[in-house]
Coordinates of C-alpha atoms and ligand atoms in Angstrom, one line a residue:
M1 CA 17.9 -16.9 2.5
F2 CA 15.3 -17.9 4.9
D3 CA 14.3 -21.2 6.4
K4 CA 10.9 -20.6 7.2
L5 CA 8.4 -17.6 6.3
A6 CA 5.5 -17.7 7.8
L7 CA 2.3 -15.3 6.7
I8 CA -0.2 -14.2 8.7
G9 CA -2.9 -12.7 6.5
I10 CA -2.6 -14.1 3.0
G11 CA -5.0 -11.6 1.5
L12 CA -3.0 -9.0 -1.5
I13 CA 0.3 -8.0 -0.1
G14 CA 0.6 -12.2 1.8
S15 CA -0.3 -13.6 -1.4
S16 CA 2.2 -11.7 -3.1
I17 CA 4.6 -12.2 -0.9
A18 CA 4.5 -15.7 -1.3
R19 CA 4.7 -15.6 -4.6
A20 CA 7.1 -14.5 -4.9
T21 CA 9.4 -16.0 -2.3
R22 CA 8.0 -19.2 -4.2
L23 CA 9.7 -17.9 -7.6
K24 CA 12.9 -16.6 -6.4
G25 CA 12.8 -19.3 -3.7
L26 CA 13.6 -17.1 -0.7
A27 CA 12.5 -19.5 2.2
K28 CA 13.0 -23.1 2.1
H29 CA 9.3 -23.1 3.3
V30 CA 6.2 -21.1 3.4
A31 CA 3.2 -21.5 5.8
I32 CA 0.2 -19.4 6.2
S33 CA -2.5 -18.3 8.6
T34 CA -5.6 -16.0 7.9
R35 CA -8.3 -15.4 9.8
K36 CA -11.2 -18.0 7.3
L37 CA -11.4 -21.2 6.3
E38 CA -12.5 -19.8 3.4
T39 CA -9.6 -17.6 2.5
L40 CA -6.7 -20.3 3.8
D41 CA -8.8 -22.9 0.8
E42 CA -8.3 -20.2 -1.3
A43 CA -4.6 -19.5 -0.3
R44 CA -4.0 -23.9 -0.4
T45 CA -5.9 -24.0 -4.1
L46 CA -3.3 -21.2 -4.9
G47 CA -1.0 -23.1 -4.2
L48 CA 0.8 -20.2 -2.5
G49 CA 2.1 -22.0 0.4
D50 CA 3.8 -25.5 2.3
T51 CA 1.3 -25.9 5.1
Y52 CA -2.2 -24.4 5.8
T53 CA -3.2 -22.9 8.8
L54 CA -6.0 -21.2 11.3
D55 CA -3.5 -21.3 14.1
A56 CA -1.6 -18.3 13.4
A57 CA 0.9 -19.7 16.4
E58 CA 1.4 -22.9 14.9
A59 CA 2.5 -20.7 11.4
V60 CA 5.3 -19.0 13.7
E61 CA 7.1 -21.3 15.4
A62 CA 11.0 -22.4 14.1
A63 CA 10.1 -19.9 11.0
D64 CA 12.8 -17.5 10.9
L65 CA 11.3 -14.1 9.4
V66 CA 7.9 -14.0 10.7
I67 CA 6.1 -10.5 8.3
L68 CA 2.0 -9.7 9.2
C69 CA -0.2 -8.9 6.5
T70 CA -3.1 -8.6 7.8
P71 CA -5.5 -4.6 8.2
V72 CA -2.9 -2.3 11.1
G73 CA -6.3 -3.0 13.9
A74 CA -5.2 -6.9 13.9
Y75 CA -2.4 -7.1 14.9
G76 CA -2.7 -6.2 19.4
S77 CA -4.9 -9.8 19.0
V78 CA -2.6 -11.4 16.0
M79 CA 0.2 -10.0 18.7
E80 CA -0.8 -12.4 21.7
Q81 CA -1.5 -15.0 19.6
I82 CA 2.1 -15.7 18.3
A83 CA 4.4 -13.8 20.7
P84 CA 4.9 -17.1 22.8
A85 CA 5.0 -19.3 19.9
L86 CA 8.1 -16.7 17.8
A87 CA 11.5 -18.6 17.6
P88 CA 14.6 -17.2 19.1
G89 CA 16.5 -14.7 16.7
A90 CA 13.3 -15.1 14.8
I91 CA 12.3 -11.5 12.6
L92 CA 9.2 -10.4 13.2
S93 CA 8.2 -7.7 10.3
D94 CA 4.6 -6.6 8.7
V95 CA 3.7 -4.3 5.9
G96 CA 1.5 -2.4 7.1
S97 CA 0.5 0.8 6.1
V98 CA 1.1 2.9 8.4
K99 CA 4.2 2.8 11.4
R100 CA 4.0 5.0 14.1
H101 CA 1.0 3.0 16.1
V102 CA 2.1 -0.3 13.6
V103 CA 5.9 0.1 16.8
D104 CA 3.7 1.3 19.3
V105 CA 1.9 -1.5 19.4
L106 CA 4.1 -4.7 18.7
K107 CA 7.4 -2.9 20.3
P108 CA 6.2 -3.6 24.1
L109 CA 5.0 -7.6 23.6
V110 CA 7.9 -8.5 20.9
P111 CA 10.5 -11.2 22.9
A112 CA 13.5 -9.4 23.7
S113 CA 15.2 -12.1 21.1
V114 CA 12.8 -11.1 18.3
H115 CA 14.7 -8.9 15.6
L116 CA 11.5 -5.8 14.9
I117 CA 11.6 -4.1 11.3
P118 CA 8.2 -2.7 10.7
G119 CA 7.9 -2.9 7.0
H120 CA 5.6 -1.1 4.0
P121 CA 5.3 -2.2 0.5
L122 CA 4.9 0.8 -1.5
A123 CA 2.7 -0.9 -3.7
G124 CA -0.5 -2.5 -4.3
T125 CA -3.4 -2.8 -6.4
E126 CA -7.3 -1.9 -4.9
H127 CA -8.2 -6.1 -4.8
S128 CA -8.0 -7.8 -2.2
G129 CA -7.8 -11.5 -1.3
P130 CA -5.7 -14.0 -2.1
S131 CA -6.3 -14.9 -6.0
A132 CA -5.6 -10.9 -6.3
G133 CA -2.1 -11.1 -5.2
F134 CA 0.7 -11.1 -8.5
P135 CA 4.6 -11.7 -8.3
E136 CA 5.9 -9.1 -9.2
L137 CA 3.8 -6.7 -7.3
F138 CA 6.9 -5.3 -5.7
V139 CA 9.0 -4.6 -8.1
N140 CA 10.2 -1.4 -9.0
R141 CA 8.6 -0.2 -5.6
W142 CA 10.4 1.1 -2.2
C143 CA 9.9 -0.7 0.6
V144 CA 10.0 1.4 4.0
L145 CA 11.5 0.5 6.6
T146 CA 11.5 1.7 10.1
P147 CA 13.5 -0.4 12.6
G148 CA 14.3 1.6 15.7
P149 CA 17.8 2.6 16.8
D150 CA 18.3 -0.6 18.9
V151 CA 18.5 -3.1 16.4
D152 CA 20.4 -5.8 14.9
A153 CA 22.4 -4.3 11.6
V154 CA 22.8 -8.1 10.5
A155 CA 18.3 -8.7 10.5
I156 CA 17.9 -5.4 8.6
A157 CA 20.5 -6.4 5.8
R158 CA 18.9 -9.8 5.6
L159 CA 15.2 -8.3 5.4
T160 CA 17.0 -5.7 3.0
A161 CA 17.9 -8.1 1.1
F162 CA 14.8 -10.6 0.8
W163 CA 12.8 -7.0 0.0
G164 CA 15.2 -6.6 -3.0
A165 CA 15.4 -9.8 -4.7
M166 CA 11.6 -9.1 -5.0
G167 CA 12.6 -6.4 -7.0
S168 CA 11.9 -3.5 -4.5
N169 CA 13.9 -0.8 -3.7
V170 CA 14.2 -0.6 0.1
E171 CA 15.1 3.1 2.7
C172 CA 14.8 2.6 6.0
M173 CA 13.2 6.3 7.7
D174 CA 12.0 6.7 10.9
A175 CA 8.4 5.5 11.8
T176 CA 7.2 8.8 12.7
H177 CA 8.4 10.9 9.3
H178 CA 7.1 7.9 7.1
D179 CA 3.9 8.3 8.3
M180 CA 4.0 12.2 7.2
V181 CA 5.1 11.2 4.3
L182 CA 2.8 8.9 3.5
A183 CA -0.1 11.2 4.9
I184 CA 0.2 13.6 1.7
T185 CA 1.1 10.7 -0.7
S186 CA -1.1 8.0 -0.1
H187 CA -3.6 8.7 2.2
I188 CA -5.2 12.7 2.7
P189 CA -5.7 11.0 -1.7
H190 CA -8.0 7.9 -0.9
L191 CA -9.9 10.3 1.5
I192 CA -10.3 12.8 -1.4
A193 CA -11.2 9.9 -3.4
Y194 CA -13.7 8.4 -1.0
N195 CA -15.5 11.8 -0.6
I196 CA -16.1 12.8 -3.5
V197 CA -17.4 9.7 -4.6
G198 CA -19.5 9.5 -1.7
T199 CA -20.7 13.1 -2.7
V200 CA -22.4 11.8 -6.1
A201 CA -23.5 8.7 -3.8
D202 CA -26.1 11.3 -2.2
L203 CA -26.4 13.3 -5.4
E204 CA -30.0 12.7 -6.6
A205 CA -31.2 10.2 -8.7
D206 CA -31.6 11.8 -12.4
T207 CA -27.8 13.7 -11.6
Q208 CA -26.3 10.5 -10.3
S209 CA -27.4 8.3 -13.5
E210 CA -25.6 11.3 -16.3
V211 CA -22.5 11.4 -13.5
I212 CA -21.8 7.5 -13.6
K213 CA -23.0 7.5 -17.3
F214 CA -20.2 9.7 -18.2
S215 CA -17.8 9.2 -15.8
A216 CA -15.0 8.2 -18.9
S217 CA -12.9 11.3 -17.6
G218 CA -11.3 12.4 -13.9
F219 CA -14.3 11.2 -11.8
R220 CA -13.5 7.7 -13.4
D221 CA -9.4 7.2 -11.6
F222 CA -11.5 9.0 -8.4
T223 CA -13.9 5.2 -8.2
R224 CA -10.4 2.9 -9.2
I225 CA -9.5 4.6 -6.0
A226 CA -12.5 5.0 -3.7
A227 CA -13.4 0.5 -3.9
S228 CA -10.1 0.1 -2.2
D229 CA -10.9 -1.8 0.8
P230 CA -12.8 -0.5 3.6
V231 CA -11.8 -2.1 6.4
M232 CA -8.0 -2.2 5.1
W233 CA -8.5 2.1 5.4
R234 CA -10.7 2.2 8.1
D235 CA -7.6 1.4 10.0
I236 CA -5.2 3.6 9.1
F237 CA -6.9 6.3 8.9
L238 CA -8.6 5.4 12.9
T239 CA -4.2 4.3 13.0
N240 CA -3.1 7.5 11.2
R241 CA -4.4 10.8 13.2
D242 CA -2.2 13.5 13.9
A243 CA -0.4 13.3 10.2
V244 CA -3.6 13.1 7.7
L245 CA -5.0 15.8 10.1
E246 CA -2.3 17.9 9.9
M247 CA -2.0 16.8 5.9
L248 CA -5.8 17.6 5.8
G249 CA -5.1 21.6 7.7
R250 CA -2.5 22.7 4.6
F251 CA -5.0 21.0 1.7
N252 CA -7.8 22.7 3.5
E253 CA -5.8 25.9 2.7
D254 CA -5.0 25.6 -0.3
L255 CA -7.9 25.0 -0.9
S256 CA -9.4 27.7 0.1
R257 CA -6.7 29.9 -2.4
L258 CA -7.7 27.7 -5.4
Q259 CA -11.8 28.7 -4.4
R260 CA -10.8 31.9 -4.3
A261 CA -9.5 32.2 -7.5
V262 CA -11.9 30.3 -9.2
R263 CA -14.5 33.2 -7.8
V264 CA -12.4 36.3 -9.0
G265 CA -11.0 34.8 -12.0
D266 CA -7.7 35.0 -11.3
G267 CA -5.9 32.7 -14.5
P268 CA -2.3 33.6 -13.7
A269 CA -2.4 31.3 -9.9
L270 CA -5.1 28.9 -12.2
E271 CA -2.4 28.7 -15.0
G272 CA 0.8 29.1 -12.3
L273 CA -0.6 25.9 -10.2
F274 CA -1.9 23.8 -13.1
T275 CA 1.5 24.0 -15.0
R276 CA 3.8 23.6 -11.6
T277 CA 1.6 20.4 -10.9
R278 CA 2.1 19.0 -14.2
A279 CA 5.4 19.2 -13.5
V280 CA 5.5 17.3 -10.4
R281 CA 3.4 13.9 -12.2
R282 CA 7.1 14.2 -15.3
S283 CA 9.2 14.0 -11.8
I284 CA 7.5 10.2 -10.9
I285 CA 7.0 9.5 -14.3
T286 CA 10.8 10.3 -14.5
A287 CA 11.4 8.4 -11.3
G288 CA 10.8 5.1 -12.6
Q289 CA 6.7 5.1 -10.5
E290 CA 3.9 6.0 -13.1
T291 CA 3.7 5.2 -16.6
A292 CA 3.7 7.8 -19.6
Q293 CA 0.9 5.8 -21.9
A294 CA -2.0 7.8 -21.7
D295 CA -5.2 6.6 -19.7
F296 CA -3.0 5.9 -16.7
G297 CA -1.9 2.5 -19.7
R298 CA -5.2 1.6 -20.3
P299 CA -5.2 -1.0 -23.1
H300 CA -6.4 0.8 -26.0
A301 CA -5.4 0.1 -29.5
S302 CA -4.6 3.1 -31.3
A303 CA -2.9 4.4 -27.9
K304 CA 0.2 6.0 -28.3
V305 CA 3.3 7.7 -26.4
P306 CA 2.5 11.3 -27.1
A307 CA 6.1 13.4 -28.2
S308 CA 5.6 15.7 -25.8
A309 CA 5.9 13.0 -23.4
L310 CA 8.7 12.8 -21.3
P311 CA 12.2 12.6 -22.0
G312 CA 13.3 8.5 -23.3
T313 CA 10.9 5.6 -24.1
A314 CA 8.5 3.5 -22.0
P315 CA 10.6 0.5 -21.1
E316 CA 13.0 3.6 -19.7
L317 CA 10.6 4.7 -17.4
G318 CA 9.6 1.8 -15.9
I319 CA 6.4 0.8 -16.9
R320 CA 5.0 -1.8 -14.2
E321 CA 3.0 -4.6 -16.0
H322 CA 0.9 -4.4 -14.2
G323 CA -0.1 -0.7 -14.1
G324 CA -3.3 1.7 -12.7
G325 CA -2.2 0.1 -9.4
E326 CA -2.3 1.7 -6.1
D327 CA -0.1 1.9 -3.6
A328 CA -2.3 1.9 0.4
Ligands
NAP401 P1 -6.6 -8.3 1.9 O1 -6.4 -8.7 0.6 O2 -7.9 -7.6 2.9 O3 -5.9 -9.5 3.1 C1 -6.4 -9.8 4.2 C2 -5.7 -10.3 4.9 O4 -5.8 -10.4 6.5 C3 -6.6 -12.0 4.7 O5 -6.1 -12.7 5.3 C4 -7.5 -11.9 6.3 O6 -8.2 -12.5 6.5 C5 -6.5 -11.7 7.6 N1 -7.3 -10.6 8.3 C6 -8.6 -9.7 8.1 N2 -9.2 -9.4 9.4 C7 -7.4 -10.2 9.9 C8 -8.3 -9.9 11.2 N3 -9.1 -9.7 12.9 N4 -7.6 -11.3 12.2 C9 -6.2 -11.9 11.0 N5 -6.7 -12.3 10.2 C10 -7.2 -11.6 9.8 O7 -5.3 -6.8 2.3 P2 -3.9 -6.2 2.0 O8 -4.9 -5.7 1.1 O9 -3.3 -7.3 1.3 O10 -3.7 -5.9 3.0 C11 -3.2 -5.7 3.5 C12 -2.3 -5.1 4.8 O11 -0.8 -4.5 4.0 C13 -2.9 -3.7 5.2 O12 -2.4 -3.9 6.6 C14 -2.4 -2.7 4.6 O13 -2.6 -2.0 5.6 C15 -1.3 -3.1 3.8 N6 -0.9 -2.8 2.9 C16 -2.1 -2.9 1.1 C17 -2.0 -2.2 0.5 C18 -2.8 -2.3 -0.6 O14 -2.7 -1.7 -1.4 N7 -4.1 -2.7 -0.4 C19 -0.7 -1.9 -0.3 C20 0.9 -1.5 1.2 C21 0.2 -2.5 2.2 P3 -10.0 -12.9 6.1 O15 -10.1 -13.2 5.3 O16 -9.3 -14.8 7.0 O17 -10.4 -12.7 7.4

């Protein structure tokens, strides 16, 4: 599909792309570049690529597909290194979790002969680094591309086919719209998780130990999300500020309504909301984006899908082998 794929950054996402590319034969040559020697050595030991270098410019030489897989905050410095070395006609893409900021940073630095097509796979886990990746990460998950209106249709089709071959469903979207959608589906949930786990961290030592001890309820799932990479999430909130604040405003209004319902004992309001939210979860499972298995599919010898779960059997519902992952 491609002669040379250059991956700049080889953590969870970069290494998953490398593994899927090799498994499916999507590029003749995979060049890997990262910042630290120890990370590069880990990628080499795992056999993720054909060539390895700490020099990002060297990695992108003669590459017809370049994908930035670093935290978004590093894009400016990475682009300064690679821009002069990008091959004419190459596709430059990325996997960053925000898109308007990415377009604003990259576009002025991209040579006119290079096709800029930012991307975002809606797939991930709370783990980081080259060893955390796996080739099935993108299977049955969405990948959003945000090309500008003037981008070559053939280049978009080639990148769409690349993600499709890794198992993704691909959709093109405006970058600002992407950021608004992801603010409510991903960024605010992470902010809530960081906040609630932070509140526990600040509790008195006695109470804190009991929260940890009895955490096998809702709190545990928040801690999984709140264990996500601090640098990556710092960059997301710094670069998607407007959309996050807009959605946070709506969230706070709804929270105030909920707070009032609890205070005045408005049972019908509480039950009405909880019934609507249950339906939202069911529709996500029906769409194949989550498992209907109890406890998010965590392995339990005797766990069964209750008869009251949704129509369709587990495989039809798109249960993932690596269930429980967290999208960014
Ligand atoms: P990761 O596992 O932490 O890997 C990050 C990679 O970027 C590492 O190779 C790291 O190299 C490199 N890097 C970090 N800072 C750098 C810098 N200043 N300059 C150059 N390289 C640098 O991260 P990830 O989870 O794969 O995330 C990568 C991107 O994917 C992020 O933009 C994120 O928004 C996006 N994304 C993540 C998820 C998710 O769930 N994790 C989902 C979708 C999209 P060294 O170790 O050598 O420093």
